[in-house]
């Protein structure tokens, strides 16, 4: 008999662990994990330090989050999207979006229910669904445009479908779903009485004319959507693990019931600092976007220097690059080659796919550009040596 419980027996060590170790061994520039290599803005850090020194915030926070952070979250949703969310019953603060997604699945999906996930996906979705004894049903985005086939999506809905996880802006493809795509998804969810778990952690990471449309703002969708977001990306504070789930009180109630027995409450001083940060004026949000516009350009230049093709990301700090013009082999072989011979680390996409659809990601690798401009310029120099 296996020493592990069946629910975790199929979970191996993630490819991130292997790539990080290889990157270290070969002193590679690491564009693997989506983790900024620059610091949180100093005024936000100062608020955290002040909260920790204040003496009021070092014990358990309220289970659903501090009143000031919950108010800041609903004010942010009203300011950017015109959403009217109840700060008491419509928000739960979680340990990052990762816990928010898990609590949403545990709180809103029954064993045996089917949950639709769009691939390539953030790697916690499927293990979360399996740990809830539910069944993942995967629908792929098709490269090079990373779009859904409406017939494939429609065919994924059955009488057992309970929820659909929607991530926009989308990691790893960099897609931002359009109103037309969202309307198609919404119509199917309404027709089949399905709840949407909307993962919007990159909601402010947008390029060019891309516009983030929360699916909760579409007609008749607020009552069937929980929206998950996070301070990690927006304030370059991934280590603080402050996330939240918001939406209709009836759905958020289910999420809160699970959350209270996962973490109960999350880091208290960070919540004070993130309440301050979410209330920052529009200039913060604009400068955040222009900082990333520069980084995206540096990334695109580096990929072009190496002869890799891609759809320029419309959002997020990730890009899926097609290496097939310059390398013949599997994504894992490409990634290992790039680390060892060129000194640049990226992630092979197997981890973002079900086995059934893994071949769709063949020929691609994911690069994260949440890195200093100087490092991205160095990546370009190294990638230029790759051209055959
Ligand atoms: C799509 C997506 N959802 C959720 C998360 C997790 O966010 P957090 O760090 O707040 O748990 C990430 C982090 O990379 C992500 O890319």
Tab-separated table of C-alpha atoms and ligand atoms in Angstrom:
chain	number	residue	atom	x	y	z
A	1	UNK	CA	0.000	0.000	0.000
A	2	UNK	CA	1.279	3.481	-0.855
A	3	UNK	CA	2.319	5.566	2.111
A	4	UNK	CA	0.573	8.548	0.499
A	5	UNK	CA	-3.142	9.185	0.458
A	6	UNK	CA	-4.639	8.447	-2.960
A	7	UNK	CA	-5.601	12.104	-3.385
A	8	UNK	CA	-1.944	13.165	-3.557
A	9	UNK	CA	-0.358	10.003	-4.937
A	10	UNK	CA	-0.216	11.357	-8.513
A	11	UNK	CA	1.243	14.756	-7.546
A	12	UNK	CA	4.948	14.733	-8.403
A	13	UNK	CA	7.569	17.390	-7.735
A	14	UNK	CA	6.844	20.308	-10.050
A	15	UNK	CA	9.058	21.069	-13.013
A	16	UNK	CA	9.727	24.456	-11.361
A	17	UNK	CA	11.901	22.663	-8.800
A	18	UNK	CA	14.048	21.017	-11.499
A	19	UNK	CA	14.388	24.206	-13.555
A	20	UNK	CA	15.264	26.354	-10.524
A	21	UNK	CA	17.965	23.862	-9.509
A	22	UNK	CA	19.349	23.726	-13.067
A	23	UNK	CA	19.262	27.539	-13.350
A	24	UNK	CA	21.303	27.790	-10.177
A	25	UNK	CA	23.770	25.128	-11.273
A	26	UNK	CA	24.418	26.827	-14.641
A	27	UNK	CA	24.144	30.395	-13.339
A	28	UNK	CA	21.314	31.028	-15.791
A	29	UNK	CA	19.123	34.133	-15.947
A	30	UNK	CA	15.941	32.717	-14.500
A	31	UNK	CA	12.714	33.575	-16.338
A	32	UNK	CA	11.035	30.460	-14.960
A	33	UNK	CA	8.884	31.268	-11.962
A	34	UNK	CA	6.584	34.327	-12.049
A	35	UNK	CA	8.324	36.042	-9.166
A	36	UNK	CA	9.551	39.660	-9.465
A	37	UNK	CA	13.293	40.118	-8.854
A	38	UNK	CA	12.655	43.729	-7.762
A	39	UNK	CA	11.152	44.955	-4.523
A	40	UNK	CA	7.700	45.991	-3.329
A	41	UNK	CA	7.238	49.815	-3.473
A	42	UNK	CA	8.855	51.280	-0.322
A	43	UNK	CA	5.768	53.174	0.874
A	44	UNK	CA	3.813	49.885	0.952
A	45	UNK	CA	6.640	48.161	2.846
A	46	UNK	CA	6.687	51.108	5.293
A	47	UNK	CA	2.980	50.535	6.004
A	48	UNK	CA	3.679	46.872	6.732
A	49	UNK	CA	6.534	47.744	9.107
A	50	UNK	CA	4.392	50.374	10.802
A	51	UNK	CA	1.502	47.926	11.237
A	52	UNK	CA	3.845	45.315	12.756
A	53	UNK	CA	5.274	47.894	15.183
A	54	UNK	CA	1.921	49.374	16.074
A	55	UNK	CA	1.097	46.589	18.523
A	56	UNK	CA	-2.507	46.200	17.305
A	57	UNK	CA	-1.952	43.890	14.355
A	58	UNK	CA	0.235	41.047	15.549
A	59	UNK	CA	-2.498	38.681	16.719
A	60	UNK	CA	-5.099	36.786	14.668
A	61	UNK	CA	-6.943	38.908	12.147
A	62	UNK	CA	-10.709	38.481	11.710
A	63	UNK	CA	-11.307	35.266	9.721
A	64	UNK	CA	-12.750	36.990	6.662
A	65	UNK	CA	-10.082	39.715	6.687
A	66	UNK	CA	-9.689	43.102	8.353
A	67	UNK	CA	-12.488	45.627	7.930
A	68	UNK	CA	-10.080	48.095	6.304
A	69	UNK	CA	-8.859	45.601	3.687
A	70	UNK	CA	-12.356	44.327	2.895
A	71	UNK	CA	-13.485	47.945	2.420
A	72	UNK	CA	-10.470	48.675	0.198
A	73	UNK	CA	-11.267	45.593	-1.929
A	74	UNK	CA	-14.884	46.620	-2.533
A	75	UNK	CA	-13.856	50.244	-3.173
A	76	UNK	CA	-11.328	49.006	-5.756
A	77	UNK	CA	-14.005	46.882	-7.497
A	78	UNK	CA	-16.398	49.859	-7.541
A	79	UNK	CA	-13.681	52.250	-8.788
A	80	UNK	CA	-12.436	50.100	-11.679
A	81	UNK	CA	-15.481	48.016	-12.659
A	82	UNK	CA	-18.567	49.667	-11.140
A	83	UNK	CA	-19.267	46.527	-9.062
A	84	UNK	CA	-21.285	46.904	-5.875
A	85	UNK	CA	-19.953	44.314	-3.391
A	86	UNK	CA	-20.924	43.960	0.262
A	87	UNK	CA	-17.768	44.585	2.362
A	88	UNK	CA	-19.014	42.331	5.168
A	89	UNK	CA	-20.642	39.385	3.400
A	90	UNK	CA	-19.163	39.679	-0.091
A	91	UNK	CA	-15.415	39.355	0.620
A	92	UNK	CA	-13.084	36.770	2.157
A	93	UNK	CA	-9.364	37.535	2.468
A	94	UNK	CA	-7.262	34.437	1.764
A	95	UNK	CA	-3.648	33.328	1.855
A	96	UNK	CA	-2.980	34.430	-1.710
A	97	UNK	CA	-5.209	33.694	-4.669
A	98	UNK	CA	-3.979	30.097	-4.408
A	99	UNK	CA	-5.900	29.533	-1.189
A	100	UNK	CA	-8.823	31.557	-2.553
A	101	UNK	CA	-9.180	29.206	-5.530
A	102	UNK	CA	-8.911	26.109	-3.334
A	103	UNK	CA	-11.450	27.466	-0.822
A	104	UNK	CA	-13.790	28.366	-3.701
A	105	UNK	CA	-13.621	24.835	-5.103
A	106	UNK	CA	-14.044	23.190	-1.681
A	107	UNK	CA	-16.886	25.552	-0.790
A	108	UNK	CA	-18.811	25.473	-4.066
A	109	UNK	CA	-18.185	22.077	-5.696
A	110	UNK	CA	-19.377	18.637	-4.504
A	111	UNK	CA	-17.535	15.322	-4.882
A	112	UNK	CA	-18.242	13.894	-8.349
A	113	UNK	CA	-19.089	17.275	-9.888
A	114	UNK	CA	-17.282	18.278	-13.063
A	115	UNK	CA	-15.241	21.486	-13.209
A	116	UNK	CA	-14.254	22.926	-16.576
A	117	UNK	CA	-10.713	24.321	-16.800
A	118	UNK	CA	-9.203	26.085	-19.758
A	119	UNK	CA	-5.708	24.939	-20.784
A	120	UNK	CA	-2.913	25.826	-20.546
A	121	UNK	CA	-3.810	26.497	-16.892
A	122	UNK	CA	-2.314	27.752	-13.630
A	123	UNK	CA	-0.914	24.593	-12.124
A	124	UNK	CA	-2.914	24.464	-8.883
A	125	UNK	CA	-6.368	24.190	-10.495
A	126	UNK	CA	-6.379	20.499	-11.366
A	127	UNK	CA	-4.810	19.261	-8.084
A	128	UNK	CA	-7.340	21.456	-6.209
A	129	UNK	CA	-10.231	19.875	-8.134
A	130	UNK	CA	-8.852	16.382	-7.504
A	131	UNK	CA	-8.397	17.063	-3.785
A	132	UNK	CA	-12.080	18.061	-3.694
A	133	UNK	CA	-12.896	14.639	-5.259
A	134	UNK	CA	-14.335	16.444	-8.263
A	135	UNK	CA	-13.540	15.827	-11.926
A	136	UNK	CA	-11.533	18.239	-14.113
A	137	UNK	CA	-12.738	18.635	-17.699
A	138	UNK	CA	-10.087	20.369	-19.795
A	139	UNK	CA	-10.749	22.584	-22.800
A	140	UNK	CA	-7.697	23.846	-24.691
A	141	UNK	CA	-6.847	27.253	-26.084
A	142	UNK	CA	-5.434	26.844	-29.563
A	143	UNK	CA	-2.098	28.411	-30.486
A	144	UNK	CA	-0.810	30.561	-32.058
A	145	UNK	CA	-3.737	32.880	-31.189
A	146	UNK	CA	-4.599	31.002	-27.957
A	147	UNK	CA	-8.338	31.037	-28.623
A	148	UNK	CA	-11.141	28.659	-27.641
A	149	UNK	CA	-13.018	26.524	-30.125
A	150	UNK	CA	-16.668	27.354	-29.216
A	151	UNK	CA	-17.814	23.833	-30.170
A	152	UNK	CA	-15.191	22.243	-27.907
A	153	UNK	CA	-16.230	24.474	-25.017
A	154	UNK	CA	-19.900	23.726	-25.550
A	155	UNK	CA	-19.212	19.982	-25.661
A	156	UNK	CA	-17.464	20.150	-22.273
A	157	UNK	CA	-20.706	21.111	-20.477
A	158	UNK	CA	-22.726	18.165	-19.142
A	159	UNK	CA	-25.432	17.667	-16.543
A	160	UNK	CA	-22.619	17.171	-13.999
A	161	UNK	CA	-20.831	20.482	-14.671
A	162	UNK	CA	-20.836	22.526	-11.463
A	163	UNK	CA	-18.166	25.163	-12.049
A	164	UNK	CA	-15.822	26.662	-14.624
A	165	UNK	CA	-12.483	28.225	-13.738
A	166	UNK	CA	-11.766	31.233	-15.916
A	167	UNK	CA	-8.411	32.993	-15.797
A	168	UNK	CA	-8.172	36.343	-17.572
A	169	UNK	CA	-5.670	37.910	-18.166
A	170	UNK	CA	-4.446	34.367	-18.721
A	171	UNK	CA	-1.284	32.727	-17.408
A	172	UNK	CA	0.614	31.382	-19.347
A	173	UNK	CA	-0.746	32.464	-22.760
A	174	UNK	CA	-0.863	36.214	-22.038
A	175	UNK	CA	-4.365	36.349	-23.535
A	176	UNK	CA	-6.986	38.802	-22.275
A	177	UNK	CA	-10.442	37.460	-23.113
A	178	UNK	CA	-12.638	39.736	-25.214
A	179	UNK	CA	-16.247	40.679	-24.531
A	180	UNK	CA	-17.282	38.273	-27.290
A	181	UNK	CA	-15.411	35.356	-25.709
A	182	UNK	CA	-16.682	36.199	-22.224
A	183	UNK	CA	-20.270	36.462	-23.478
A	184	UNK	CA	-20.005	33.010	-25.041
A	185	UNK	CA	-18.684	31.549	-21.759
A	186	UNK	CA	-21.335	33.396	-19.731
A	187	UNK	CA	-24.192	32.189	-21.929
A	188	UNK	CA	-23.105	28.567	-21.529
A	189	UNK	CA	-22.728	28.962	-17.749
A	190	UNK	CA	-26.203	30.474	-17.476
A	191	UNK	CA	-27.741	27.795	-19.719
A	192	UNK	CA	-26.160	24.975	-17.664
A	193	UNK	CA	-26.484	26.674	-14.248
A	194	UNK	CA	-22.733	26.698	-13.661
A	195	UNK	CA	-20.716	28.794	-11.184
A	196	UNK	CA	-17.687	30.693	-12.463
A	197	UNK	CA	-14.521	30.894	-10.379
A	198	UNK	CA	-12.860	33.882	-12.045
A	199	UNK	CA	-9.120	34.084	-11.402
A	200	UNK	CA	-8.236	37.714	-12.142
A	201	UNK	CA	-4.890	38.096	-10.369
A	202	UNK	CA	-3.409	39.914	-13.414
A	203	UNK	CA	-6.363	42.309	-13.709
A	204	UNK	CA	-4.125	45.404	-13.940
A	205	UNK	CA	-1.355	43.859	-16.017
A	206	UNK	CA	-2.554	44.941	-19.447
A	207	UNK	CA	-0.829	46.092	-22.639
A	208	UNK	CA	-1.743	48.282	-25.596
A	209	UNK	CA	-5.528	48.534	-25.923
A	210	UNK	CA	-6.355	45.365	-23.959
A	211	UNK	CA	-9.164	45.903	-21.480
A	212	UNK	CA	-9.878	43.640	-18.537
A	213	UNK	CA	-13.582	42.800	-18.286
A	214	UNK	CA	-14.538	40.910	-15.105
A	215	UNK	CA	-17.038	38.230	-16.108
A	216	UNK	CA	-19.018	39.188	-12.965
A	217	UNK	CA	-19.982	42.445	-14.746
A	218	UNK	CA	-21.787	40.657	-17.590
A	219	UNK	CA	-25.613	40.448	-17.440
A	220	UNK	CA	-26.858	37.854	-14.908
A	221	UNK	CA	-23.299	36.805	-14.030
A	222	UNK	CA	-22.764	38.504	-10.657
A	223	UNK	CA	-25.001	35.986	-8.887
A	224	UNK	CA	-23.043	33.031	-10.319
A	225	UNK	CA	-19.425	34.293	-10.120
A	226	UNK	CA	-16.804	34.455	-7.412
A	227	UNK	CA	-13.824	36.571	-8.367
A	228	UNK	CA	-10.378	35.759	-7.015
A	229	UNK	CA	-7.576	38.302	-6.982
A	230	UNK	CA	-4.295	38.966	-5.230
A	231	UNK	CA	-1.949	41.690	-4.062
A	232	UNK	CA	1.065	39.626	-5.075
A	233	UNK	CA	1.290	40.694	-8.721
A	234	UNK	CA	-0.134	44.211	-8.448
A	235	UNK	CA	2.190	45.330	-5.666
A	236	UNK	CA	5.172	43.083	-6.463
A	237	UNK	CA	4.640	41.408	-3.085
A	238	UNK	CA	4.191	37.733	-3.973
A	239	UNK	CA	5.784	36.715	-0.660
A	240	UNK	CA	3.055	38.330	1.425
A	241	UNK	CA	0.406	35.926	0.109
A	242	UNK	CA	-2.549	38.268	0.450
A	243	UNK	CA	-5.417	37.342	-1.839
A	244	UNK	CA	-9.190	37.600	-1.743
A	245	UNK	CA	-12.437	36.175	-3.083
A	246	UNK	CA	-15.346	38.533	-3.689
A	247	UNK	CA	-18.824	38.415	-5.145
A	248	UNK	CA	-22.399	37.547	-4.279
A	249	UNK	CA	-22.785	36.895	-0.519
A	250	UNK	CA	-24.449	33.504	-1.084
A	251	UNK	CA	-21.417	32.194	-2.991
A	252	UNK	CA	-18.826	33.926	-0.816
A	253	UNK	CA	-20.511	32.310	2.203
A	254	UNK	CA	-19.569	28.881	0.779
A	255	UNK	CA	-15.975	30.018	0.195
A	256	UNK	CA	-15.759	31.419	3.741
A	257	UNK	CA	-17.001	28.163	5.245
A	258	UNK	CA	-14.062	26.334	3.644
A	259	UNK	CA	-11.548	29.122	4.355
A	260	UNK	CA	-12.291	29.151	8.091
A	261	UNK	CA	-11.000	25.584	8.345
A	262	UNK	CA	-8.024	25.964	5.991
A	263	UNK	CA	-6.158	28.972	7.365
A	264	UNK	CA	-8.935	30.615	9.439
A	265	UNK	CA	-7.181	34.006	9.137
A	266	UNK	CA	-4.214	35.332	7.181
A	267	UNK	CA	-1.200	37.523	7.968
A	268	UNK	CA	-2.549	40.534	9.835
A	269	UNK	CA	0.002	43.380	9.345
A	270	UNK	CA	0.163	42.732	5.565
A	271	UNK	CA	-3.585	43.299	5.340
A	272	UNK	CA	-3.167	46.847	6.683
A	273	UNK	CA	-0.454	47.583	4.131
A	274	UNK	CA	-2.483	46.167	1.229
A	275	UNK	CA	-5.542	48.190	2.291
A	276	UNK	CA	-3.335	51.285	1.934
A	277	UNK	CA	-1.945	50.048	-1.415
A	278	UNK	CA	-5.323	49.287	-3.026
A	279	UNK	CA	-6.423	52.837	-2.236
A	280	UNK	CA	-3.426	54.349	-4.072
A	281	UNK	CA	-4.409	56.863	-6.757
A	282	UNK	CA	-4.695	56.024	-10.461
A	283	UNK	CA	-1.102	57.169	-11.001
A	284	UNK	CA	0.149	54.019	-9.215
A	285	UNK	CA	-1.832	51.771	-11.527
A	286	UNK	CA	-0.669	53.715	-14.619
A	287	UNK	CA	2.994	53.599	-13.663
A	288	UNK	CA	2.680	49.868	-12.896
A	289	UNK	CA	1.418	49.307	-16.443
A	290	UNK	CA	4.090	51.447	-18.077
A	291	UNK	CA	6.819	49.690	-16.056
A	292	UNK	CA	5.588	46.378	-17.474
A	293	UNK	CA	5.169	47.754	-21.019
A	294	UNK	CA	8.940	48.393	-21.015
A	295	UNK	CA	9.632	44.899	-19.677
A	296	UNK	CA	7.387	43.276	-22.258
A	297	UNK	CA	9.235	45.087	-25.058
A	298	UNK	CA	12.606	43.953	-23.680
A	299	UNK	CA	11.259	40.400	-23.532
A	300	UNK	CA	9.920	40.502	-27.099
A	301	UNK	CA	13.271	41.883	-28.305
A	302	UNK	CA	15.115	39.074	-26.513
A	303	UNK	CA	12.888	36.371	-28.030
A	304	UNK	CA	13.250	37.876	-31.503
A	305	UNK	CA	17.036	37.996	-31.039
A	306	UNK	CA	16.947	34.236	-30.441
A	307	UNK	CA	14.683	33.564	-33.435
A	308	UNK	CA	11.647	32.587	-31.305
A	309	UNK	CA	8.112	33.540	-32.384
A	310	UNK	CA	5.187	34.504	-30.144
A	311	UNK	CA	1.857	36.220	-29.833
A	312	UNK	CA	2.756	39.446	-27.982
A	313	UNK	CA	1.050	39.105	-24.595
A	314	UNK	CA	-2.061	41.251	-24.164
A	315	UNK	CA	-1.770	40.917	-20.385
A	316	UNK	CA	0.160	39.176	-17.535
A	317	UNK	CA	3.945	39.005	-17.286
A	318	UNK	CA	4.231	35.758	-19.246
A	319	UNK	CA	4.784	34.902	-22.875
A	320	UNK	CA	4.539	31.542	-24.617
A	321	UNK	CA	7.292	31.415	-27.227
A	322	UNK	CA	7.466	29.060	-30.202
A	323	UNK	CA	11.000	27.689	-30.565
A	324	UNK	CA	10.397	25.304	-33.463
A	325	UNK	CA	12.281	27.449	-36.012
A	326	UNK	CA	15.483	27.169	-33.996
A	327	UNK	CA	15.319	23.930	-32.014
A	328	UNK	CA	14.172	20.404	-32.762
A	329	UNK	CA	13.013	18.610	-29.624
A	330	UNK	CA	10.499	18.472	-26.779
A	331	UNK	CA	9.822	21.525	-24.601
A	332	UNK	CA	11.739	19.886	-21.737
A	333	UNK	CA	14.729	19.228	-24.015
A	334	UNK	CA	14.567	22.835	-25.257
A	335	UNK	CA	14.400	24.186	-21.708
A	336	UNK	CA	17.354	22.088	-20.540
A	337	UNK	CA	19.365	23.125	-23.616
A	338	UNK	CA	18.583	26.807	-23.085
A	339	UNK	CA	19.663	26.696	-19.438
A	340	UNK	CA	22.890	24.787	-20.056
A	341	UNK	CA	24.074	26.264	-23.362
A	342	UNK	CA	22.583	29.771	-23.438
A	343	UNK	CA	22.204	30.523	-19.730
A	344	UNK	CA	18.494	31.402	-19.782
A	345	UNK	CA	15.824	29.471	-17.856
A	346	UNK	CA	12.172	29.148	-18.902
A	347	UNK	CA	9.385	26.643	-18.202
A	348	UNK	CA	8.257	23.783	-20.451
A	349	UNK	CA	4.462	23.852	-20.676
A	350	UNK	CA	3.691	20.205	-19.783
A	351	UNK	CA	2.794	21.351	-16.281
A	352	UNK	CA	0.031	23.587	-17.720
A	353	UNK	CA	-1.737	20.770	-19.587
A	354	UNK	CA	-3.685	17.587	-18.965
A	355	UNK	CA	-2.032	14.514	-20.482
A	356	UNK	CA	-4.806	14.429	-23.068
A	357	UNK	CA	-3.850	17.822	-24.513
A	358	UNK	CA	-0.126	18.055	-23.714
A	359	UNK	CA	0.789	17.857	-27.408
A	360	UNK	CA	-0.922	21.221	-28.024
A	361	UNK	CA	1.869	22.927	-26.056
A	362	UNK	CA	4.574	21.059	-27.957
A	363	UNK	CA	7.033	23.558	-29.483
A	364	UNK	CA	6.381	26.226	-26.844
A	365	UNK	CA	8.057	27.387	-23.637
A	366	UNK	CA	6.924	29.992	-21.109
A	367	UNK	CA	9.084	32.982	-20.206
A	368	UNK	CA	8.288	35.275	-17.225
A	369	UNK	CA	9.352	38.904	-17.649
A	370	UNK	CA	8.683	40.210	-14.135
A	371	UNK	CA	12.421	40.918	-13.929
A	372	UNK	CA	14.652	43.991	-13.828
A	373	UNK	CA	15.211	45.789	-17.131
A	374	UNK	CA	18.946	45.134	-16.761
A	375	UNK	CA	18.392	41.384	-16.456
A	376	UNK	CA	16.039	41.360	-19.459
A	377	UNK	CA	18.657	43.242	-21.529
A	378	UNK	CA	21.193	40.574	-20.549
A	379	UNK	CA	18.714	37.885	-21.607
A	380	UNK	CA	18.624	39.512	-25.055
A	381	UNK	CA	22.426	39.366	-25.325
A	382	UNK	CA	22.421	35.680	-24.432
A	383	UNK	CA	19.464	34.827	-26.676
A	384	UNK	CA	21.232	36.488	-29.621
A	385	UNK	CA	23.905	33.778	-29.387
A	386	UNK	CA	21.197	31.167	-29.956
A	387	UNK	CA	20.361	32.119	-33.557
A	388	UNK	CA	21.387	29.264	-35.831
B	1	LIG	C1	-3.212	32.604	-12.760
B	1	LIG	C2	-2.716	32.634	-11.363
B	1	LIG	N1	-3.589	32.459	-10.357
B	1	LIG	C3	-3.192	32.478	-9.083
B	1	LIG	C4	-1.872	32.677	-8.747
B	1	LIG	C5	-1.466	32.641	-7.303
B	1	LIG	O1	-1.512	33.870	-6.699
B	1	LIG	P1	-1.007	34.033	-5.192
B	1	LIG	O2	0.472	34.183	-5.237
B	1	LIG	O3	-1.715	35.257	-4.729
B	1	LIG	O4	-1.415	32.824	-4.443
B	1	LIG	C6	-0.927	32.855	-9.746
B	1	LIG	C7	0.504	33.018	-9.421
B	1	LIG	O5	1.387	32.876	-10.233
B	1	LIG	C8	-1.361	32.831	-11.093
B	1	LIG	O6	-0.500	32.983	-12.108
